[in-house]
Coordinates of C-alpha atoms and ligand atoms in Angstrom, one line a residue:
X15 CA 96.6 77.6 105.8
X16 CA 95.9 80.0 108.1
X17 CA 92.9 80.0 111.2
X18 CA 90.7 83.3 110.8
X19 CA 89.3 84.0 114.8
X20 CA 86.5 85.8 115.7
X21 CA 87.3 88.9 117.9
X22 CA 84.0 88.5 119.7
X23 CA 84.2 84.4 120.6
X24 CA 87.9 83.9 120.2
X25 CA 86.5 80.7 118.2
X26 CA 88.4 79.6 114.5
X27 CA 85.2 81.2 112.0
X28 CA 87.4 80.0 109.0
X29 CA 90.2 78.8 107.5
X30 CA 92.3 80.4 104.7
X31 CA 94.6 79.6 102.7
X32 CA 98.2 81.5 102.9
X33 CA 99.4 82.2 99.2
X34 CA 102.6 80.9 98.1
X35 CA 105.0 83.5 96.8
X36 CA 104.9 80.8 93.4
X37 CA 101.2 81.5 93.5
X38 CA 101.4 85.3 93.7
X39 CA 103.6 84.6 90.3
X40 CA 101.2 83.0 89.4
X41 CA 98.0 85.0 89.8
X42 CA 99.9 88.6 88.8
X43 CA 100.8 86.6 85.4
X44 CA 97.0 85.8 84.9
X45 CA 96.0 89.5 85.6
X46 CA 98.8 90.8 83.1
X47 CA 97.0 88.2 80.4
X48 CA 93.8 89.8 81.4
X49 CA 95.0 93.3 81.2
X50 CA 95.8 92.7 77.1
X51 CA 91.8 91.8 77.1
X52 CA 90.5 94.2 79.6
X53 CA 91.8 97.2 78.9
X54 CA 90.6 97.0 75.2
X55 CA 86.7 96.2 76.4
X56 CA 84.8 98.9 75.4
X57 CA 84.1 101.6 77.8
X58 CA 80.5 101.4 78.2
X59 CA 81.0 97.5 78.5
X60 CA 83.4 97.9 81.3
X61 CA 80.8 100.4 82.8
X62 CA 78.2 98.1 83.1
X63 CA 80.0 95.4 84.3
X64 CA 81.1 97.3 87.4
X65 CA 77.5 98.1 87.6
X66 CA 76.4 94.3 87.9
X67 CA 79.4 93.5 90.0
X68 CA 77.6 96.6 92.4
X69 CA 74.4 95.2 92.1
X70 CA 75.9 91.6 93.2
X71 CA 77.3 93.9 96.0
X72 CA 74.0 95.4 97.0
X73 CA 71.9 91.8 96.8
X74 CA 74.8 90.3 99.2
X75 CA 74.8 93.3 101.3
X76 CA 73.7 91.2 104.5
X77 CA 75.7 88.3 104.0
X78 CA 78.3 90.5 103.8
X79 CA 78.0 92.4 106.8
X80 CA 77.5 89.3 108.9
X81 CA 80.7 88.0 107.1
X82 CA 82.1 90.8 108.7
X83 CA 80.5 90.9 112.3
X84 CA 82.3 87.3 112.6
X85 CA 85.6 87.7 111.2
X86 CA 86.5 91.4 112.4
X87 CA 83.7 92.4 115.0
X88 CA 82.8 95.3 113.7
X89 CA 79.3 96.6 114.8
X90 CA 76.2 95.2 112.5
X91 CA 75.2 98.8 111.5
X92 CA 78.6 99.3 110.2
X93 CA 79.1 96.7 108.9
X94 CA 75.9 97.1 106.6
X95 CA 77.6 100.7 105.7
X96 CA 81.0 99.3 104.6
X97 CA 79.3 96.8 102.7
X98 CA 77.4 99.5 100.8
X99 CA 80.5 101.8 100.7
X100 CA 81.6 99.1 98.4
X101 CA 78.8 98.9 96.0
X102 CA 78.5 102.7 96.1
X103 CA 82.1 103.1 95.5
X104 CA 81.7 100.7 92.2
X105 CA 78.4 102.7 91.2
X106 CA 80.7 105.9 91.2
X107 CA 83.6 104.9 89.2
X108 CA 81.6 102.4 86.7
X109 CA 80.9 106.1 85.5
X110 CA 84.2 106.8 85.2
X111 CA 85.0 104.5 81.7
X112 CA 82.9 106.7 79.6
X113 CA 84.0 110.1 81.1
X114 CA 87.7 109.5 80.7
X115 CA 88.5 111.7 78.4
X116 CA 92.2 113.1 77.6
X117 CA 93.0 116.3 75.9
X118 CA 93.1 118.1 72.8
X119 CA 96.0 121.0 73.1
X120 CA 96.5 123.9 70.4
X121 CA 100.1 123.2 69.0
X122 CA 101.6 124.6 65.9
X123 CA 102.2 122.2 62.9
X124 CA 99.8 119.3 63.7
X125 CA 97.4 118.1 66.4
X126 CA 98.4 117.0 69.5
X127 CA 96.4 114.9 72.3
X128 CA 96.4 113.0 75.7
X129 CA 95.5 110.1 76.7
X130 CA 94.1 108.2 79.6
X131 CA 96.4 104.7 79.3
X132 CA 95.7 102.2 82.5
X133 CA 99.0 101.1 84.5
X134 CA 98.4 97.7 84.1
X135 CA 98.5 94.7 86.9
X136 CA 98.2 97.4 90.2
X137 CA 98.7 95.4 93.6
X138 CA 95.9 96.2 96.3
X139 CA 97.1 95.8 100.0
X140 CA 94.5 96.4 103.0
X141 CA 94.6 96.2 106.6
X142 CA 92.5 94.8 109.0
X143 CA 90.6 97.6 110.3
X144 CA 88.5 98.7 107.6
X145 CA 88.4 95.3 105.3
X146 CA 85.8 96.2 102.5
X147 CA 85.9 99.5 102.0
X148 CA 89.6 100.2 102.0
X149 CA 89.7 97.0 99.2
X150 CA 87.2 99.3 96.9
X151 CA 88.8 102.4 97.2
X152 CA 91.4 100.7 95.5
X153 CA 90.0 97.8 93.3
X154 CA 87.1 100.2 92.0
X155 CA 89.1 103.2 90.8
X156 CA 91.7 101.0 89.4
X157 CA 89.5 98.5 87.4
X158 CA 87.1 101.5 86.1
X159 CA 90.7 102.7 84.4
X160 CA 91.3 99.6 82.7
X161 CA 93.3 97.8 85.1
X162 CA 93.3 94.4 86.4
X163 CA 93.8 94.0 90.1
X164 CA 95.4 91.5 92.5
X165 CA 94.3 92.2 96.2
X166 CA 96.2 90.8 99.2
X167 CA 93.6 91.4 102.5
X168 CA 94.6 91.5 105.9
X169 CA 95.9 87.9 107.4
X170 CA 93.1 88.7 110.4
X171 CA 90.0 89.9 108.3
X172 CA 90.7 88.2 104.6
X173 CA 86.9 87.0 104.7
X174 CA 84.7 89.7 102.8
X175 CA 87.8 90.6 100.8
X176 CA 87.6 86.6 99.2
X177 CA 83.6 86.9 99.1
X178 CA 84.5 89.6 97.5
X179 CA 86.4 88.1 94.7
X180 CA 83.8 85.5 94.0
X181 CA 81.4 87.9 93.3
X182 CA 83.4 90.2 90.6
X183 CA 83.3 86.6 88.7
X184 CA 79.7 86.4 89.1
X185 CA 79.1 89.4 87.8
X186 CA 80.8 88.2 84.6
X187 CA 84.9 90.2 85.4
X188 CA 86.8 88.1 83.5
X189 CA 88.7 85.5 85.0
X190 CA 92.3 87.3 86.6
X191 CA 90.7 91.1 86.3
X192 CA 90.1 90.9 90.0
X193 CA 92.1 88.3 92.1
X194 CA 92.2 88.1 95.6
X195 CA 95.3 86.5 97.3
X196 CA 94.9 86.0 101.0
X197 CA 98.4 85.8 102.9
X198 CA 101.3 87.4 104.4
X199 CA 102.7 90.8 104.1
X200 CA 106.4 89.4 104.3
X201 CA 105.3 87.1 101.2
X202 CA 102.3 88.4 98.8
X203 CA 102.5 92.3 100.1
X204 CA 106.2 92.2 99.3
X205 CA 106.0 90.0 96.0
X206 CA 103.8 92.7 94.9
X207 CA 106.3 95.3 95.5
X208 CA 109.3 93.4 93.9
X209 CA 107.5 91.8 91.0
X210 CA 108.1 93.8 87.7
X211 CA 104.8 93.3 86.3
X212 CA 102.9 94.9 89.1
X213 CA 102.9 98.5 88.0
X214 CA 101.6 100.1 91.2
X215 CA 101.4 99.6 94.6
X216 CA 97.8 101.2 96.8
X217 CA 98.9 100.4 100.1
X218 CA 96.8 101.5 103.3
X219 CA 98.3 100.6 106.7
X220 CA 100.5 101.3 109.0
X221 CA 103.1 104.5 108.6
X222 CA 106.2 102.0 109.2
X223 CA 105.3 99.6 106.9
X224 CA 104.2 102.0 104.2
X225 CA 107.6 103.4 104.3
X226 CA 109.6 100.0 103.7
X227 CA 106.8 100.0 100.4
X228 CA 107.9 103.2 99.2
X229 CA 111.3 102.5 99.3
X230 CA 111.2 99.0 97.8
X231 CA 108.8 100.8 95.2
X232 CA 111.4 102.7 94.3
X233 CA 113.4 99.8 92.5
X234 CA 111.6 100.2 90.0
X235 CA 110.1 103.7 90.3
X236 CA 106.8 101.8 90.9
X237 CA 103.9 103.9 90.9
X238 CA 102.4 104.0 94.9
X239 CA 99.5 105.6 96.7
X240 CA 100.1 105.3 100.5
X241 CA 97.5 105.8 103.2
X242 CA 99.4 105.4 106.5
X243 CA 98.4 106.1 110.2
X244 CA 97.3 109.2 112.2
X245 CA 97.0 110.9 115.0
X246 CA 94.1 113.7 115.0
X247 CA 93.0 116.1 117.0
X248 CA 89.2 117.5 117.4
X249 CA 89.6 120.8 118.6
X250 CA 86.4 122.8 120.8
X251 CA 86.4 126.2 121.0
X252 CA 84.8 128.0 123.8
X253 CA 81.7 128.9 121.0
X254 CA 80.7 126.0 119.9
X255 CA 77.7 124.3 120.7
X256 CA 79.2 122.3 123.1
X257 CA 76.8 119.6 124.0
X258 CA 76.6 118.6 120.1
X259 CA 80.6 118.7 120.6
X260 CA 80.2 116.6 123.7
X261 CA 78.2 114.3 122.0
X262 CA 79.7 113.6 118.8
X263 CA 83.3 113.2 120.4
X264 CA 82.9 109.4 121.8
X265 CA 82.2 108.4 117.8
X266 CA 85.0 110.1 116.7
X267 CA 87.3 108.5 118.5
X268 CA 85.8 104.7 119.8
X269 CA 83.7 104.1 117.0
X270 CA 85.3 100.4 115.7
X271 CA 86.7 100.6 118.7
X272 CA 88.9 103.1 118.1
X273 CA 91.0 101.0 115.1
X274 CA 90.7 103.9 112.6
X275 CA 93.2 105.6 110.8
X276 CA 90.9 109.2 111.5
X277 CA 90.2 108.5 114.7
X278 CA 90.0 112.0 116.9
X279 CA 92.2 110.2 119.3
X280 CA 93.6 113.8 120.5
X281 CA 91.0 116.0 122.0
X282 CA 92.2 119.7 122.5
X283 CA 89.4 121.6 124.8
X284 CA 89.6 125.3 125.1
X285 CA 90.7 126.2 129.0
X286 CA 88.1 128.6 129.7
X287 CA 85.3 125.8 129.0
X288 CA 87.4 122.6 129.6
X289 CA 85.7 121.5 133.4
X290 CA 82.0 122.2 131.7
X291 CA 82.7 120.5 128.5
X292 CA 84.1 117.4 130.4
X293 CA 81.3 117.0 132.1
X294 CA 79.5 116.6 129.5
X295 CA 82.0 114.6 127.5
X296 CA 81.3 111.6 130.5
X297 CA 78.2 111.2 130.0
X298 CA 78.2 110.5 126.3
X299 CA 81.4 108.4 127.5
X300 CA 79.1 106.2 129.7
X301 CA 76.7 106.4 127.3
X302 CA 78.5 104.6 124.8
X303 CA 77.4 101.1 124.1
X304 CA 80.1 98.4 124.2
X305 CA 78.4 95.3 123.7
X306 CA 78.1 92.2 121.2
X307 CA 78.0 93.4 117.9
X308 CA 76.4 92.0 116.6
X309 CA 73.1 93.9 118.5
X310 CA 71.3 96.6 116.6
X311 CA 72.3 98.8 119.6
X312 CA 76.0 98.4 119.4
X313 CA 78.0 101.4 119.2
X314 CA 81.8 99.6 119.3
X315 CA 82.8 95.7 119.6
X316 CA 85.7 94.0 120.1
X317 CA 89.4 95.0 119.8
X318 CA 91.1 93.0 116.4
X319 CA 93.4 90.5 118.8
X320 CA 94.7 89.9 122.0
X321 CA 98.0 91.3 120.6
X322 CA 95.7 94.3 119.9
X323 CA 94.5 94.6 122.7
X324 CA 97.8 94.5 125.0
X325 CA 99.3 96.9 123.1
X326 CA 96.2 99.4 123.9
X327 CA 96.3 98.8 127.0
X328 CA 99.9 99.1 127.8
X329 CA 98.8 102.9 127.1
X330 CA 96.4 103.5 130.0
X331 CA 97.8 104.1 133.2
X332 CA 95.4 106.7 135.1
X333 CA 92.4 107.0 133.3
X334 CA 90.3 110.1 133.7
X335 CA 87.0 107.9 133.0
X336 CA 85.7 104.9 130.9
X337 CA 82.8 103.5 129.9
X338 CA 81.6 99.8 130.1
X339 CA 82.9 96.7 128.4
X340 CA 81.2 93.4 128.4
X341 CA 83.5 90.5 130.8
X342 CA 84.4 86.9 129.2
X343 CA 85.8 86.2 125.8
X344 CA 86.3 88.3 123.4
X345 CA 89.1 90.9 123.0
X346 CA 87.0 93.5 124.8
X347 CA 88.1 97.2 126.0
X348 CA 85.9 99.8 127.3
X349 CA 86.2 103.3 126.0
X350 CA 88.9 105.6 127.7
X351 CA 89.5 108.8 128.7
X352 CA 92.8 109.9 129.6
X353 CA 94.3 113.4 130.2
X354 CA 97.9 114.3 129.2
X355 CA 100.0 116.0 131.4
X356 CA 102.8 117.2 128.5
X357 CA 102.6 116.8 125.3
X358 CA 105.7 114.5 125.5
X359 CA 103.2 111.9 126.8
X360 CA 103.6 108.8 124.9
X361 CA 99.5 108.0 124.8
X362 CA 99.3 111.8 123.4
X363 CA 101.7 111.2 120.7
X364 CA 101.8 107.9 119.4
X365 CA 99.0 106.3 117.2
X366 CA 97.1 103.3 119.8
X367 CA 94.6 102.4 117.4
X368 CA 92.2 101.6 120.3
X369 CA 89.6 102.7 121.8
X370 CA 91.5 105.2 123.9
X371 CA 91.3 109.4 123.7
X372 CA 94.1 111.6 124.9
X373 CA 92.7 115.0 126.5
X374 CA 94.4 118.5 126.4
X375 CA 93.5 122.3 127.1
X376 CA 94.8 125.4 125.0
X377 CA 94.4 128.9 125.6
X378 CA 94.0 130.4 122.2
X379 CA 93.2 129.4 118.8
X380 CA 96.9 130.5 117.5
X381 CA 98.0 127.7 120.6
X382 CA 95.2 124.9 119.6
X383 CA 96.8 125.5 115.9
X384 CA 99.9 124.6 117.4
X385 CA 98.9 121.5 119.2
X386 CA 96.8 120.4 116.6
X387 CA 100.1 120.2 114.3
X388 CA 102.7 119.1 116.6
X389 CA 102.6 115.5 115.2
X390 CA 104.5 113.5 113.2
X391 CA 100.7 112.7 111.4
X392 CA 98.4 114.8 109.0
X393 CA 95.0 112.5 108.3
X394 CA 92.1 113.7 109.6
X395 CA 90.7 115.9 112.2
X396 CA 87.7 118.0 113.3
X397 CA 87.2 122.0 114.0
X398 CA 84.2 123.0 116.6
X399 CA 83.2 126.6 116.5
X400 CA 80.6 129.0 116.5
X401 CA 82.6 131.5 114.5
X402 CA 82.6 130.8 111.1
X403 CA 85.5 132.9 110.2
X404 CA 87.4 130.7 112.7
X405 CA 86.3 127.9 111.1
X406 CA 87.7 128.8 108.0
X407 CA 91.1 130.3 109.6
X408 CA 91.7 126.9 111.5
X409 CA 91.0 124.6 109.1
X410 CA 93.7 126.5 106.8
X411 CA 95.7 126.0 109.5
X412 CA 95.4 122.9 110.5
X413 CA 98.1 120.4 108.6
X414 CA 96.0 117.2 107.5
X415 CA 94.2 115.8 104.4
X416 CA 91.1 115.6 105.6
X417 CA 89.0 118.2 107.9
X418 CA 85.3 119.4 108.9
X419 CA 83.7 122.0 111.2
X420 CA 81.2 121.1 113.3
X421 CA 81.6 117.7 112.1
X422 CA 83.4 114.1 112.9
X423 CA 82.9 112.7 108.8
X424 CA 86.0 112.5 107.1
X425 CA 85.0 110.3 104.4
X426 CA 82.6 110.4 101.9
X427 CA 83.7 108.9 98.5
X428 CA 82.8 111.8 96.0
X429 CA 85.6 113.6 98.0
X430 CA 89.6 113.1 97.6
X431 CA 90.8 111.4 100.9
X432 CA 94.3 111.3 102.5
X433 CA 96.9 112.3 104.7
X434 CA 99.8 115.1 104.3
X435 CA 102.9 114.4 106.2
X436 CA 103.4 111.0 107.3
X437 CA 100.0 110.2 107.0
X438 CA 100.6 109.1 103.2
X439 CA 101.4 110.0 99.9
X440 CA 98.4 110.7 97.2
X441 CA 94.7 110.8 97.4
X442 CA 92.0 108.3 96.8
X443 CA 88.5 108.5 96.1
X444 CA 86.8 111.7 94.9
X445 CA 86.5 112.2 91.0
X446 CA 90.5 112.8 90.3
X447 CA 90.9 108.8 91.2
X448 CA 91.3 107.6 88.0
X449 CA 94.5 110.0 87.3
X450 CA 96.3 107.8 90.3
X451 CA 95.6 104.5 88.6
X452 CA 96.2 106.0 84.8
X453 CA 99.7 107.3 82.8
X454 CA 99.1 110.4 80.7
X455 CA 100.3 109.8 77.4
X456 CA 100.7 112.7 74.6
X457 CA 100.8 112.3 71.0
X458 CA 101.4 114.8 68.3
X459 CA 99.8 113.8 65.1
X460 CA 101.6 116.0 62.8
X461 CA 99.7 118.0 59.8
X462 CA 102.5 118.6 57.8
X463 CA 103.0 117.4 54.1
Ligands
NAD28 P1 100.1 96.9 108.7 O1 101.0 97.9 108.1 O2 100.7 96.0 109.7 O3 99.5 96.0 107.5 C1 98.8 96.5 106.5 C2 98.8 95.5 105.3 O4 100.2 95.4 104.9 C3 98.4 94.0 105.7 O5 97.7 93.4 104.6 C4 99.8 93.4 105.9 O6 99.7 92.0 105.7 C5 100.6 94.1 104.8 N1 102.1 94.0 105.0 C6 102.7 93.9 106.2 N2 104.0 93.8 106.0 C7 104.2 94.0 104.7 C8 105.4 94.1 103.9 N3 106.6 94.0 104.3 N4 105.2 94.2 102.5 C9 104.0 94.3 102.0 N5 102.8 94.3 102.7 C10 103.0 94.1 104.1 O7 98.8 97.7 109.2 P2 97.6 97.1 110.0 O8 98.0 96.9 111.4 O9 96.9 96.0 109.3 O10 96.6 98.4 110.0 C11 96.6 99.4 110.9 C12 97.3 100.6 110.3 O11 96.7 101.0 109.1 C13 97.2 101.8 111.2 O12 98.4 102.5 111.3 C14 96.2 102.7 110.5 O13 96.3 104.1 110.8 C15 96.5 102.4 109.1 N6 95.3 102.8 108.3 C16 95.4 103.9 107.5 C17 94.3 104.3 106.7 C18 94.4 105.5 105.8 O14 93.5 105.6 104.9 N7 95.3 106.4 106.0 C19 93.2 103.5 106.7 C20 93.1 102.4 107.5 C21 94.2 102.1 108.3

């Protein structure tokens, strides 16, 4: 068993228990008996049952998000938007079924065709920082192609992830389509990797840990989507509307305090407008509310853990300026501004996954192109600019998966997302999904007699 603490109280909210590698066996034997079943339910049957299992979603879309508030501390109003992530995320891809069409290709001597065929049993693993929507980026895709699932949440945030699960049976998912297996990395995460039957691994978390997948994936030439860490920059040029810059740049960087793989963590400020746009970058900074969050107001919570948290904090040393933080328990950080003297700086190169933003001035936009990619990472990252043609040149420029101008979103799920580099390996979302959890297969029927 394992105690589940709030981030906000630093009270046990649950207890969970820790699978068993026996009963990871166990459950990926179930969902390779389900896939013989599932993967021959018609189409438009598998369609609709995504649909209820969104509509389950969608009636549970408070619980949810209070589910959420206790176990991770994320902010209410996120919260409420992760939980509809998911059921939007299922609404999308329960139209996939119907649409997944192969090919018919002009041969001589016959017919020839391709074919959709699902994997089989694919192994889910998400982190702690985002819990629900990271699971449905990879359970939705993956069942809409006709296979069956087993999901292994974060040890610190497996609450919503097991609500979750109950709810796919509700909606009438056969029993072992979707099974979620709360416990270790070093156990169920790696059982999924070594177990033959598992025929993919989705894997979002950390870079180093994503790499030990990929190489124990390649055993058995198992089929893996990575989505690691990163490091991104959000560049201002000397153009740009500065004050909608200024403001947006707190939320790109603190907002769940800071624990997000696309976090703007680097800020790169054009020199000849660096003193006025910093000015205005404190205000928003002070601005920003830290504060329970489970308040309508609250911009950021909590920091995950206290190991969390001393790990951020062993990267602040002079800060340039911070915001507020509320005092007693609770793993609390206020948001942090510090600037980097070199770019040899450990805060300016290493991911901190807290609520902590590195600050830099370039001269030119061939120089901020420079900066921006002089990383080990490629996620994420934002372009500000009044110049449209430099929006277009830097953003070509720019080495990472997923970019806007004059914008902080990086995710929206009718768009691919994912990193380049060591940021990962594949995309998810957007309407190509289905081709990372299917196998083309070609036949040739021949015509000959
Ligand atoms: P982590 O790598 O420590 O853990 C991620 C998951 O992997 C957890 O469920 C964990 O139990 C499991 N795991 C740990 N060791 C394992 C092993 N040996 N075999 C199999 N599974 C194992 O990451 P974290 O600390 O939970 O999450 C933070 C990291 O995730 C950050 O680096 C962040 O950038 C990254 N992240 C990336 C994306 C993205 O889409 N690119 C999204 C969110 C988070």
């Amino acid at each position: 068993m394992h105690d589940v603490i709030s981030p906000v109280t630093e009270q046990v909210v649950a207890t969970v228990p820790s699978s068993s590698v026996e009963e990871t066996d166990a459950a990926i034997a179930r969902a390779h008996e389900a896939f013989r079943t599932w993967r021959a339910v018609a189409p438009g049957d598998r369609a609709r049952l995504l649909r209820r299992f969104a509509a389950l979603v969608d009636e549970h879309n408070e619980e949810l998000a209070q589910l959420e508030v206790r176990n991770s501390g994320h902010t209410i109003g996120n919260a409420r938007w992760e939980a509809g992530n998911v059921r939007d995320v299922l609404n999308y891809y329960a139209g996939a079924p119907e649409r997944l069409s192969g090919r018919q290709i002009p041969v001589a001597g016959g017919m020839d065709v391709t074919f959709y065929e699902p994997l089989g049993v694919v192994g889910v693993i998400v982190p702690w920082n985002f819990p629900m929507p990271i699971a449905g980026w990879g359970f939705a895709p993956a069942l809409a192609a006709g296979n069956t699932v087993v999901l292994k949440p974060a040890e610190l945030t497996p609450l919503t992830a097991i609500r979750l699960g109950e709810l796919a049976l509700d909606a009438g998912l056969p029993e072992g389509v979707f099974t979620v297996l709360p416990g270790k990395g070093s156990v169920v995460g790696e059982r999924f990797v070594t177990h033959p039957l598992v025929r993919k691994v989705c894997f979002t978390g950390s870079t180093e840990v994503g790499k030990r997948i990929m190489a124990g994936c390649a055993e058995q030439v198992k089929r893996v989507t990575l989505e690691l860490g990163g490091k991104s920059a959000n560049i201002v040029f000397a153009d740009a509307d500065l004050a909608r810059a200024a403001a947006g740049a707190p939320g790109a960087v603190f907002d769940n305090a800071g624990q997000d793989c696309c976090a703007r963590s680097r800020l790169l400020v054009q020199s000849s407008v660096y003193d006025r746009f910093m000015g205005l970058l404190e205000e928003a900074v002070k601005a920003f509310r830290c504060e329970d969050p489970a308040l309508e107001s609250a911009q950021m919570g909590p920091l995950i853990s206290a190991g969390q948290l001393s790990s951020v904090r062993s990267y602040v040393d002079q800060p340039l300026f911070a915001g507020s933080a509320p005092d007693g328990p609770g793993y609390w950080m206020a948001p942090t501004v510090i600037e980097a003297s070199s770019v040899q700086d450990r805060h300016w190169r290493e991911e901190i996954f807290g609520p902590v933003l590195s600050v830099l001035r370039f001269d030119d936009e061939a120089d901020a192109i420079r900066l921006a990619n002089d990383t080990e990472y490629g996620l994420s990252g934002s372009i500000w600019t009044g110049d449209l043609g430099r929006g277009i040149r830097v953003a070509r420029g720019v080495e990472a998966g997923n970019l806007s101008v004059n914008s902080n979103s990086s995710v929206r799920y009718w768009t691919p997302f994912g990193g380049v580099k060591q940021s990962g390996l594949g995309r998810e979302l957007g309407p190509d999904a289905l081709a990372a959890f299917s196998e083309v297969k070609n036949v040739f029927f021949s015509t000959e007699v």
